[in-house]
mmCIF file of C-alpha atoms in Angstrom:
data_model
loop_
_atom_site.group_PDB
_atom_site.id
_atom_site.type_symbol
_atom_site.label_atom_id
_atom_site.label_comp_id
_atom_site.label_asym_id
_atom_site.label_seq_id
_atom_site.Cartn_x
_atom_site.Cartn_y
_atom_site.Cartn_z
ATOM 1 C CA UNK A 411 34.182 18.850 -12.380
ATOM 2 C CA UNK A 412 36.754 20.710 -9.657
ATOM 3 C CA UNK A 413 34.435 23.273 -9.777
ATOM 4 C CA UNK A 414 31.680 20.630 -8.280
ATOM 5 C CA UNK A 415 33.847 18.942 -5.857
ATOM 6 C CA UNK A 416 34.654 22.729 -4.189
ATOM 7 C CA UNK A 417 30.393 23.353 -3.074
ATOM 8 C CA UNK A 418 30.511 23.864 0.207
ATOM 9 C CA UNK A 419 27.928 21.676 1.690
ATOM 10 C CA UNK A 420 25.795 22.858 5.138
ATOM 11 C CA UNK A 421 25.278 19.942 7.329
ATOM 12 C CA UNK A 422 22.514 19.641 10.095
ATOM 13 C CA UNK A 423 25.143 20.740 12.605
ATOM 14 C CA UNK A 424 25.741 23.853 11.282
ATOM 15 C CA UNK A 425 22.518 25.528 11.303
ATOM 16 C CA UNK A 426 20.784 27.668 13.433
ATOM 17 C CA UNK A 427 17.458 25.738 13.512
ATOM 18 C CA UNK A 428 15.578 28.526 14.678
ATOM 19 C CA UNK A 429 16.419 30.789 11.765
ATOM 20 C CA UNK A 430 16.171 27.430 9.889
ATOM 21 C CA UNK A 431 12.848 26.742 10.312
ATOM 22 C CA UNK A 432 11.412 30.103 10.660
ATOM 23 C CA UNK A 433 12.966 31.046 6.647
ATOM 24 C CA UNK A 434 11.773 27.377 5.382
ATOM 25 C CA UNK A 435 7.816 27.952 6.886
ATOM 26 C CA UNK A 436 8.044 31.450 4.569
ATOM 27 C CA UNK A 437 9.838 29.735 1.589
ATOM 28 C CA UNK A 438 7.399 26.806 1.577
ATOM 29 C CA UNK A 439 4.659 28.303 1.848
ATOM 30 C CA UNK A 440 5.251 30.964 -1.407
ATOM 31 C CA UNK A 441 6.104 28.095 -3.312
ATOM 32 C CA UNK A 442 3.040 26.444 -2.892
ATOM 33 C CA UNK A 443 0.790 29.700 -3.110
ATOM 34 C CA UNK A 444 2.281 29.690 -6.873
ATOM 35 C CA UNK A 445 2.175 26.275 -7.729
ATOM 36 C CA UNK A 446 -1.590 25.408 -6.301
ATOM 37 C CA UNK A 447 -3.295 26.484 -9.579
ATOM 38 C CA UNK A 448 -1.073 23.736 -11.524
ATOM 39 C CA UNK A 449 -1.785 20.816 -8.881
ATOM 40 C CA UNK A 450 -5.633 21.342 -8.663
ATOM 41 C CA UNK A 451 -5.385 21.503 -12.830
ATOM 42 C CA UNK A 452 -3.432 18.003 -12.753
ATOM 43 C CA UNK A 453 -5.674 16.778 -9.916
ATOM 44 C CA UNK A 454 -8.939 17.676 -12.493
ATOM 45 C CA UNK A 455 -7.310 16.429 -15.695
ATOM 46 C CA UNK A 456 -6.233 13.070 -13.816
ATOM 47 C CA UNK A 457 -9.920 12.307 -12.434
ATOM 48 C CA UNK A 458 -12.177 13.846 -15.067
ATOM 49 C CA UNK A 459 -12.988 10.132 -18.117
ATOM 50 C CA UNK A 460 -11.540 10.867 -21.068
ATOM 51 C CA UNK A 461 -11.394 14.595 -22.138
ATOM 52 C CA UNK A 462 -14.963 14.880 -21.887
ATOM 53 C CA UNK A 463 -14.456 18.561 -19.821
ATOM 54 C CA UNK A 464 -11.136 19.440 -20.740
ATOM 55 C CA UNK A 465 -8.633 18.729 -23.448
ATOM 56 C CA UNK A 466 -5.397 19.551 -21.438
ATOM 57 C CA UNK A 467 -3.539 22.020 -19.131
ATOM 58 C CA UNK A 468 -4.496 25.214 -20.842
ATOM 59 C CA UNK A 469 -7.832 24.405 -21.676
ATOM 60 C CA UNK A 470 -8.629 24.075 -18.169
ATOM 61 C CA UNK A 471 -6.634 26.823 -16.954
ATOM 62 C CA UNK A 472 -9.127 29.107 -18.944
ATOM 63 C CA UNK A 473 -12.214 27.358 -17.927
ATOM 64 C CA UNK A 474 -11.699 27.457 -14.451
ATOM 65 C CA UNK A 475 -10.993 31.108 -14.775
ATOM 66 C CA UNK A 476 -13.805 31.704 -16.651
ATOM 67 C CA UNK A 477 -16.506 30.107 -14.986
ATOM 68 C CA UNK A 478 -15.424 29.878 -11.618
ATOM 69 C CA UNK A 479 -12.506 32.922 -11.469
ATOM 70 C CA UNK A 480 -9.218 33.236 -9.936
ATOM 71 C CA UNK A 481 -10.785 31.434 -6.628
ATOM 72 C CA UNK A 482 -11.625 28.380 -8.432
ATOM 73 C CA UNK A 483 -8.176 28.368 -8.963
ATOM 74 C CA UNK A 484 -7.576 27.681 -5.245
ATOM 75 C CA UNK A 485 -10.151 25.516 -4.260
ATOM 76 C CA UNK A 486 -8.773 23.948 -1.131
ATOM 77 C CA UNK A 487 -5.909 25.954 -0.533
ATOM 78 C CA UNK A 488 -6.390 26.927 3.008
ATOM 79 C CA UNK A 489 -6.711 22.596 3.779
ATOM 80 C CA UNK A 490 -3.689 22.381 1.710
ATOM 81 C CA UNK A 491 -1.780 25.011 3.730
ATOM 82 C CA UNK A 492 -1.257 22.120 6.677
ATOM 83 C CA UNK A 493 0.650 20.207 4.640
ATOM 84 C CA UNK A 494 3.622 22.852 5.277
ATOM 85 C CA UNK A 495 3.968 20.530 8.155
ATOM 86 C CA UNK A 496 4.857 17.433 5.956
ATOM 87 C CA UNK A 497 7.004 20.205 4.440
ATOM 88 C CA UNK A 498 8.920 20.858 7.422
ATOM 89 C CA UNK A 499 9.347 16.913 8.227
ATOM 90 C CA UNK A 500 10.861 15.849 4.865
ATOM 91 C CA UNK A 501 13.067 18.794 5.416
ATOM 92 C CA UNK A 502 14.159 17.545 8.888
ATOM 93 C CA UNK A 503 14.014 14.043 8.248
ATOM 94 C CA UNK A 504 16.415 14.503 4.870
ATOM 95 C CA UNK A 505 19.154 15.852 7.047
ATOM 96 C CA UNK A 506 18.752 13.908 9.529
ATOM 97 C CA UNK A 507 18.859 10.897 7.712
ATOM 98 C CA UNK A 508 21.496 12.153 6.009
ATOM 99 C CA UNK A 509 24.038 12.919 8.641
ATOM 100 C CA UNK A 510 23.338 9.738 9.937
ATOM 101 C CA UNK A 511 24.157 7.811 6.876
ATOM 102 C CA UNK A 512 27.803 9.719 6.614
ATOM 103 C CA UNK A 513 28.570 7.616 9.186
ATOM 104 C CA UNK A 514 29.281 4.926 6.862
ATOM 105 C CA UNK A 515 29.647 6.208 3.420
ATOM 106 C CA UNK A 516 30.845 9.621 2.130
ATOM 107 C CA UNK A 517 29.423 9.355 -1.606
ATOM 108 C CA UNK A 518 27.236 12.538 -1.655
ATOM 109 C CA UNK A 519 24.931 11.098 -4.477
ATOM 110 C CA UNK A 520 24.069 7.964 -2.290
ATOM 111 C CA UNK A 521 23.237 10.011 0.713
ATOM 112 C CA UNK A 522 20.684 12.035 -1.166
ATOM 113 C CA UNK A 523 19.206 8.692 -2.394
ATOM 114 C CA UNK A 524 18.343 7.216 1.108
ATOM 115 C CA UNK A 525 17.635 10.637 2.538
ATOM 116 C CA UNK A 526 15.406 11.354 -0.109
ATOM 117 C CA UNK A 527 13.520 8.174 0.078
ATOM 118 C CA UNK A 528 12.955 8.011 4.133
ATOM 119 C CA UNK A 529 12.081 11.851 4.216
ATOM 120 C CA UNK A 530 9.156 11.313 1.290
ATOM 121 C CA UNK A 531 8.073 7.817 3.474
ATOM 122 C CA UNK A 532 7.401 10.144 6.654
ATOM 123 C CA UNK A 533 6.243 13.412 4.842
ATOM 124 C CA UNK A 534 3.710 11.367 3.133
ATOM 125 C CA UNK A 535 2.663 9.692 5.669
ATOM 126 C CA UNK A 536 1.652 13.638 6.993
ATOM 127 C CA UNK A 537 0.466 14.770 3.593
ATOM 128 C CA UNK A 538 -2.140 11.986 2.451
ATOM 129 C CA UNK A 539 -5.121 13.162 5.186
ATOM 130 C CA UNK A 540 -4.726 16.597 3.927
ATOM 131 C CA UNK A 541 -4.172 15.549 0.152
ATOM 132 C CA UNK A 542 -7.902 13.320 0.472
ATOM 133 C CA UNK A 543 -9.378 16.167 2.054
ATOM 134 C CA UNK A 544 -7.914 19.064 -0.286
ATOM 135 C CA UNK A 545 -8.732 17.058 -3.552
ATOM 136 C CA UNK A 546 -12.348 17.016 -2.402
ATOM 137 C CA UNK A 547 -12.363 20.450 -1.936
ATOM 138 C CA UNK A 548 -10.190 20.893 -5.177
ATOM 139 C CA UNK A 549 -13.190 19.482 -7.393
ATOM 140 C CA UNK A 550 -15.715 21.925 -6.265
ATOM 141 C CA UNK A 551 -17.096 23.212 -9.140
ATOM 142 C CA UNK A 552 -16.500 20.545 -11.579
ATOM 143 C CA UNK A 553 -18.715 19.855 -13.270
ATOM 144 C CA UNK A 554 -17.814 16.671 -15.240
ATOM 145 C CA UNK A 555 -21.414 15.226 -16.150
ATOM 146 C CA UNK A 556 -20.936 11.258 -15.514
ATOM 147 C CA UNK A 557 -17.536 11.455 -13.637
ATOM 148 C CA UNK A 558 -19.841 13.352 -10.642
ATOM 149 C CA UNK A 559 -21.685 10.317 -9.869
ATOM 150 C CA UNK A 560 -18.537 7.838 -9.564
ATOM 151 C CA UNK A 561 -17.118 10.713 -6.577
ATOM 152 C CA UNK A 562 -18.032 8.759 -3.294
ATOM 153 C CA UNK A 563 -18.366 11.627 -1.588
ATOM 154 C CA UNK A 564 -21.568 13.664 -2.219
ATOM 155 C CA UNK A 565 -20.159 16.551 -1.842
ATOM 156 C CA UNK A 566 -22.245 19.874 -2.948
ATOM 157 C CA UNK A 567 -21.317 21.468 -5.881
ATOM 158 C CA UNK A 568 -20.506 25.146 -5.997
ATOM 159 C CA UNK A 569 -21.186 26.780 -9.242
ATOM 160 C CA UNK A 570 -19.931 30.355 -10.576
ATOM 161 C CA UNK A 571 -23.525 31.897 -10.410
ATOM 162 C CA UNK A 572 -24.109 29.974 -6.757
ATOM 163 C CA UNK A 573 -20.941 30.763 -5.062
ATOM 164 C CA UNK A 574 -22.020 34.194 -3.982
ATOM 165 C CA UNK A 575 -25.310 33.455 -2.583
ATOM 166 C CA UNK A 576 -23.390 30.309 -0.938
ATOM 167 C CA UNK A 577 -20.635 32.015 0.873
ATOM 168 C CA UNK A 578 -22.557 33.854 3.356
ATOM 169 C CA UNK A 579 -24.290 30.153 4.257
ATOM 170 C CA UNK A 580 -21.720 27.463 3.374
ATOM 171 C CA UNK A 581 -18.180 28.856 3.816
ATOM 172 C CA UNK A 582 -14.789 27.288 3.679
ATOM 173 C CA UNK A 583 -14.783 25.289 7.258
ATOM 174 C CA UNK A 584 -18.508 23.906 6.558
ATOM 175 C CA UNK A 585 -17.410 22.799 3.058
ATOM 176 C CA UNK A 586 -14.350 21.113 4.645
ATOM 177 C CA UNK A 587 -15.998 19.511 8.207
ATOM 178 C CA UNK A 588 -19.335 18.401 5.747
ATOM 179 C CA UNK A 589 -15.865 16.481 4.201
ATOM 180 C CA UNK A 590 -14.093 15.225 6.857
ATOM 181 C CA UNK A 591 -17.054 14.009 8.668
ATOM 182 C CA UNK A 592 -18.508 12.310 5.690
ATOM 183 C CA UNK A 593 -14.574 10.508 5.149
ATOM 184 C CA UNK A 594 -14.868 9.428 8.700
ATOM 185 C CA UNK A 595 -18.600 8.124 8.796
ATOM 186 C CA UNK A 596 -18.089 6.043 5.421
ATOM 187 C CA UNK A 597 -14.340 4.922 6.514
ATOM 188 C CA UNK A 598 -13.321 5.962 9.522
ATOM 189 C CA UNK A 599 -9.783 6.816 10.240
ATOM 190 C CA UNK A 600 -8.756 4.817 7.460
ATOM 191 C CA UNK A 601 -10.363 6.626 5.113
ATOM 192 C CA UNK A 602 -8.148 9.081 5.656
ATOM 193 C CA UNK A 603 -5.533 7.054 4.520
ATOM 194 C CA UNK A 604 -7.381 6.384 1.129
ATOM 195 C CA UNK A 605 -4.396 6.148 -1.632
ATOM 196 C CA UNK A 606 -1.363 5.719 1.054
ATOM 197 C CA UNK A 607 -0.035 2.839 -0.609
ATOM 198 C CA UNK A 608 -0.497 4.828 -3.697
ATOM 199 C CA UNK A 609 1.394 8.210 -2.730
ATOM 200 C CA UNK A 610 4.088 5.994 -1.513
ATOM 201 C CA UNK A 611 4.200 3.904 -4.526
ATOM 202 C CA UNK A 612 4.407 7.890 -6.545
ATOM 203 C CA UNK A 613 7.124 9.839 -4.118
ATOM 204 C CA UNK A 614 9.241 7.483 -3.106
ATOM 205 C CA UNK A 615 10.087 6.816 -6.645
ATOM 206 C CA UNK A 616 9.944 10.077 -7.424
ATOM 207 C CA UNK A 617 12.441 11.152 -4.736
ATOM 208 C CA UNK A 618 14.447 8.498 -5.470
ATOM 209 C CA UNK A 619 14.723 8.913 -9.295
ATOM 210 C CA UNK A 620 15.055 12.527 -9.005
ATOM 211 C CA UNK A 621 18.385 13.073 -7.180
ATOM 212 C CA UNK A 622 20.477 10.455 -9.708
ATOM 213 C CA UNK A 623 19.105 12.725 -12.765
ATOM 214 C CA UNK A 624 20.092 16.067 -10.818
ATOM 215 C CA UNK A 625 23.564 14.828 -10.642
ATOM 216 C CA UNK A 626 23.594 13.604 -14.228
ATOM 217 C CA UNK A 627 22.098 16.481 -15.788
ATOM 218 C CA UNK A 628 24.465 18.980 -13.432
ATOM 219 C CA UNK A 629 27.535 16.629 -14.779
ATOM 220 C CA UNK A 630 26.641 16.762 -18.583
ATOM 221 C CA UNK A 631 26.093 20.667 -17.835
ATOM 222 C CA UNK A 632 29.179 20.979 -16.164
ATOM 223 C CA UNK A 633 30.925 20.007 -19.417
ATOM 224 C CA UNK A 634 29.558 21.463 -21.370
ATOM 225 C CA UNK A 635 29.327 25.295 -19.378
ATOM 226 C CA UNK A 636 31.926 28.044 -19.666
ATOM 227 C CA UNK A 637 34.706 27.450 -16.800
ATOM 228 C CA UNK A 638 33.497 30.516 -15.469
ATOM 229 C CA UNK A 639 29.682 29.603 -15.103
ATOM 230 C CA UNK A 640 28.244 29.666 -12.026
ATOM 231 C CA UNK A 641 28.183 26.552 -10.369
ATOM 232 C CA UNK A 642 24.177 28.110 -9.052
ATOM 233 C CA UNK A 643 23.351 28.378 -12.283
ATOM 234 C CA UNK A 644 24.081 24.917 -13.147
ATOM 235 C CA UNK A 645 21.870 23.592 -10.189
ATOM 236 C CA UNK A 646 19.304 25.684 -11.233
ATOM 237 C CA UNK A 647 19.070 24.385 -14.506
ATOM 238 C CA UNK A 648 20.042 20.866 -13.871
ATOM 239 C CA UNK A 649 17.122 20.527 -11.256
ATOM 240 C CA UNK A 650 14.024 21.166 -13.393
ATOM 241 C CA UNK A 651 15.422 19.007 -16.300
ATOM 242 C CA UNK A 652 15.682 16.088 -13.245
ATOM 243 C CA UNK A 653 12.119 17.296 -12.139
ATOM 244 C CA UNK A 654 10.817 17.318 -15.721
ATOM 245 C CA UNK A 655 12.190 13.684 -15.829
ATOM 246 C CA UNK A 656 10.757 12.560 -12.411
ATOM 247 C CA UNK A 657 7.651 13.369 -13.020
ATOM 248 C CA UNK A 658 7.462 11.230 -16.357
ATOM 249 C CA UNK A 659 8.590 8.520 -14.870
ATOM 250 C CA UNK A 660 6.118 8.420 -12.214
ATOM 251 C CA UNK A 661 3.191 9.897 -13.779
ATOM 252 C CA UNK A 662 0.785 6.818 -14.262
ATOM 253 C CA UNK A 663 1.143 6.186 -10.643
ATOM 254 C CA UNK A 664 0.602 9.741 -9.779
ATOM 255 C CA UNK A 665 -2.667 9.706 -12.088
ATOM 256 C CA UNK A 666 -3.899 6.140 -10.313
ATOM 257 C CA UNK A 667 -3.182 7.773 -7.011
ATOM 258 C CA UNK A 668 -5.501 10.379 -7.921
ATOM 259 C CA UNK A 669 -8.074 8.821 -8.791
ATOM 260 C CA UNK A 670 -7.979 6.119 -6.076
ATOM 261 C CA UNK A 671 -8.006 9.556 -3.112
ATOM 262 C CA UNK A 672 -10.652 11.157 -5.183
ATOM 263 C CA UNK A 673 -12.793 8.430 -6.145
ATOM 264 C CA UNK A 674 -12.876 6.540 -3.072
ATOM 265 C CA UNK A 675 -11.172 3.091 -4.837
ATOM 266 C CA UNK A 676 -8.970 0.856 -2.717
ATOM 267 C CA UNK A 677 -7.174 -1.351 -5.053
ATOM 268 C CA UNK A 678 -4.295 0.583 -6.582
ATOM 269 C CA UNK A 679 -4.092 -2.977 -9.678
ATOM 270 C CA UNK A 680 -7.763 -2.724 -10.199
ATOM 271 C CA UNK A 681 -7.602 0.937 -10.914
ATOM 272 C CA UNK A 682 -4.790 0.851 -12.929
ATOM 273 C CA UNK A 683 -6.808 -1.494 -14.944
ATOM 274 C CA UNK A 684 -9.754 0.028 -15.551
ATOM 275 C CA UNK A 685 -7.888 3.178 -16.432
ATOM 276 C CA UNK A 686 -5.881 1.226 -18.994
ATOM 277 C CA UNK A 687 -9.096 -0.323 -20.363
ATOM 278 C CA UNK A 688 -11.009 2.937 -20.963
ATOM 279 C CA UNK A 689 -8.557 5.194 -22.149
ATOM 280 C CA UNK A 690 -5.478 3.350 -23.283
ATOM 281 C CA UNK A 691 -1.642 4.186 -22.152
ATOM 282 C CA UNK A 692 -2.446 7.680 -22.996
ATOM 283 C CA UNK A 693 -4.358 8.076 -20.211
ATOM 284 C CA UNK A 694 -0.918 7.559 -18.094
ATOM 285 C CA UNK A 695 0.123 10.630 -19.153
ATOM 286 C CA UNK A 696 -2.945 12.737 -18.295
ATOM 287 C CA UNK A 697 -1.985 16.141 -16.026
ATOM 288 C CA UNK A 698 1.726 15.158 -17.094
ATOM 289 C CA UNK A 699 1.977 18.822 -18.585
ATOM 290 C CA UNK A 700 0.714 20.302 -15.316
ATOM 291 C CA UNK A 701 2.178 18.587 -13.414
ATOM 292 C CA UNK A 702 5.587 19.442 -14.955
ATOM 293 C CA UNK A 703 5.030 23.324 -14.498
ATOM 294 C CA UNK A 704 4.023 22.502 -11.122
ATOM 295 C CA UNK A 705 7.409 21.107 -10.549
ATOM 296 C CA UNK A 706 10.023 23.543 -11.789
ATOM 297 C CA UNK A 707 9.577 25.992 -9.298
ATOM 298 C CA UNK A 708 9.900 23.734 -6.571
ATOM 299 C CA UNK A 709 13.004 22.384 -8.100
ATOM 300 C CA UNK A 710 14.701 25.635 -8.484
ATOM 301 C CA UNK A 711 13.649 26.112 -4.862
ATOM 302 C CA UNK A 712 14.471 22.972 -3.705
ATOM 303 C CA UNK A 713 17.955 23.080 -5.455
ATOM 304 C CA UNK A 714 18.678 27.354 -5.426
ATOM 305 C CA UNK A 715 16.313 27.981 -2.200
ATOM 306 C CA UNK A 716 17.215 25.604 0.065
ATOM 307 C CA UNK A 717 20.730 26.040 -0.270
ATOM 308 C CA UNK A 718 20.331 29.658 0.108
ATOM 309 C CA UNK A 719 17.997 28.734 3.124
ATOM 310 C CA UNK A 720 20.840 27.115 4.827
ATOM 311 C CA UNK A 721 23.149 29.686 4.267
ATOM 312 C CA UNK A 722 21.053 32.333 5.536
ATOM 313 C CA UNK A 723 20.388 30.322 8.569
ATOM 314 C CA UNK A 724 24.580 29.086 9.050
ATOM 315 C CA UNK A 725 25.333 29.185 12.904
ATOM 316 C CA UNK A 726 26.592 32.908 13.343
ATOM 317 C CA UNK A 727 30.297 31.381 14.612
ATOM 318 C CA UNK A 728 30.610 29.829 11.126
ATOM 319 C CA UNK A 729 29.684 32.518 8.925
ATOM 320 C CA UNK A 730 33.328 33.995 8.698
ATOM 321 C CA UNK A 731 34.660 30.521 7.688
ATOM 322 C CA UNK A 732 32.505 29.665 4.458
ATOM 323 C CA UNK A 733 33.160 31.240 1.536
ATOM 324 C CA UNK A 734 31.350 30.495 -1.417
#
């Protein structure tokens, strides 16, 4: 436990934000360039009824390849891209909040906890436009019989054999304005904001349950480590366990959040209903797998990267005086 109490944390204060900002855009963005397959995997297994396409994470790994390749894979991407903005908020908002909370408590673990929580209010309030917009995009090409007719968007399908012929006449930005426009004619702004309450009711949570689990798992590790374990490796270790764990615990709303951006609902209660009613509590755990492997990169990142981040982007006066 010594060990823990001698990290070295970075405040706000002591970064260069330029340098800051400029190594979190690159970081960010190669994280979710690896991840994307995993998340438009989850997003399919969390809409499609039943497993009437796909029987899990794997299964639809290879059928995506195979019928729509290694693009199909990344259906939406380039929409997706924008939320490296939301990205860039949570990140500013966390420390923000954070040095503004030391003010009255010094109890590192509570910190996180209301850092954690404002940060995912305001990044999501970024991320849900682009999340309804990119989770159109995302089920291009899915063909999932009877689920196709309960999208509310009409939006036209783009088939392995098709999607040469269709590039030269219907690429990426008419795919995505045909989208937004249709969003805005049916809903207006607010449809934009189809599944807020939802995403809120999913990351909040999920922030919030995440950093007490980091700290447990990196105590019980602690413990049981070698003295002369790294305390990096540790956090490495201790953060996908805590993201593993997250993302169980807030899986059902994750998979009614889904479906209500996807599918056009607006009552999160009614949809959690109906999803109950057709396919049982198992269907609270569908894209769980996915979404797991989506996850523990961006944990190791989150816990390994970022603090790396910040110590490659340390005011130059302070370098001299951290030692680590």
């Amino acid at each position: 436990m010594q060990q823990k109490r001698n990290i070295q944390i970075i405040e706000w204060e002591d970064l260069d934000k330029r340098k800051f900002y400029s190594f979190g855009v690159f970081m960010t963005m190669t994280i979710r360039a690896t991840v994307y397959p995993a998340t438009l995997i989850r997003t399919r297994l969390q809409v499609q009824k039943g497993k009437s396409l796909y029987s899990g994470t794997f299964d639809a790994f290879f059928k995506i390849l195979r019928t729509e390749g290694v693009r199909g894979l990344y259906r939406g991407f380039m929409v997706n891209t924008l939320t490296l903005i939301s990205g860039q908020a949570y990140i500013t908002t966390y420390e923000l909040v954070r040095k503004y909370v030391s003010d009255y408590t010094s109890d590192n673990m509570l910190k996180s906890l209301v850092a954690g929580g404002s940060a995912s209010l305001v990044a999501q309030s970024i991320t849900v436009p682009i999340d309804v917009v990119s989770q159109q995009l995302m089920m291009q090409g899915f063909h999932g019989g009877e689920q196709l007719t309960r999208f509310r968007l009409a939006v036209p399908q783009v088939d392995a054999g098709a999607a040469g012929k269709l590039q030269s006449k219907r690429m990426f930005g008419h795919q995505t304005r045909d989208i937004v426009s249709q969003i805005f004619a049916m809903d207006g702004l607010r449809g934009f904001y189809r599944g807020y309450v939802a995403s809120l009711l999913t990351y909040i949570p999920n922030s919030a349950v995440w950093w007490p689990f980091y700290h447990f798992y990196a105590e019980q590790l602690s413990r049981l480590a070698p003295s002369d374990c790294p305390h990096l490796v540790l956090q490495a270790i201790a953060g996908p366990l805590a993201a593993a764990t997250a993302s169980t615990v807030t899986n059902p709303m994750d998979v009614v959040r889904a479906r209500v951006q996807v599918e056009g609902r607006s009552s999160v209660i009614e949809t959690f209903k109906q999803l109950i009613a057709e396919e049982g509590a198992w269907g609270m755990t569908k894209g769980l797998s996915a979404r797991i492997i989506s996850s523990t990169p961006t944990a190791i990142v989150m816990v390994v990267g970022y603090e790396t981040l910040k110590k490659l982007s340390l005011r130059p006066e302070l370098v001299d005086s951290r030692h680590w």
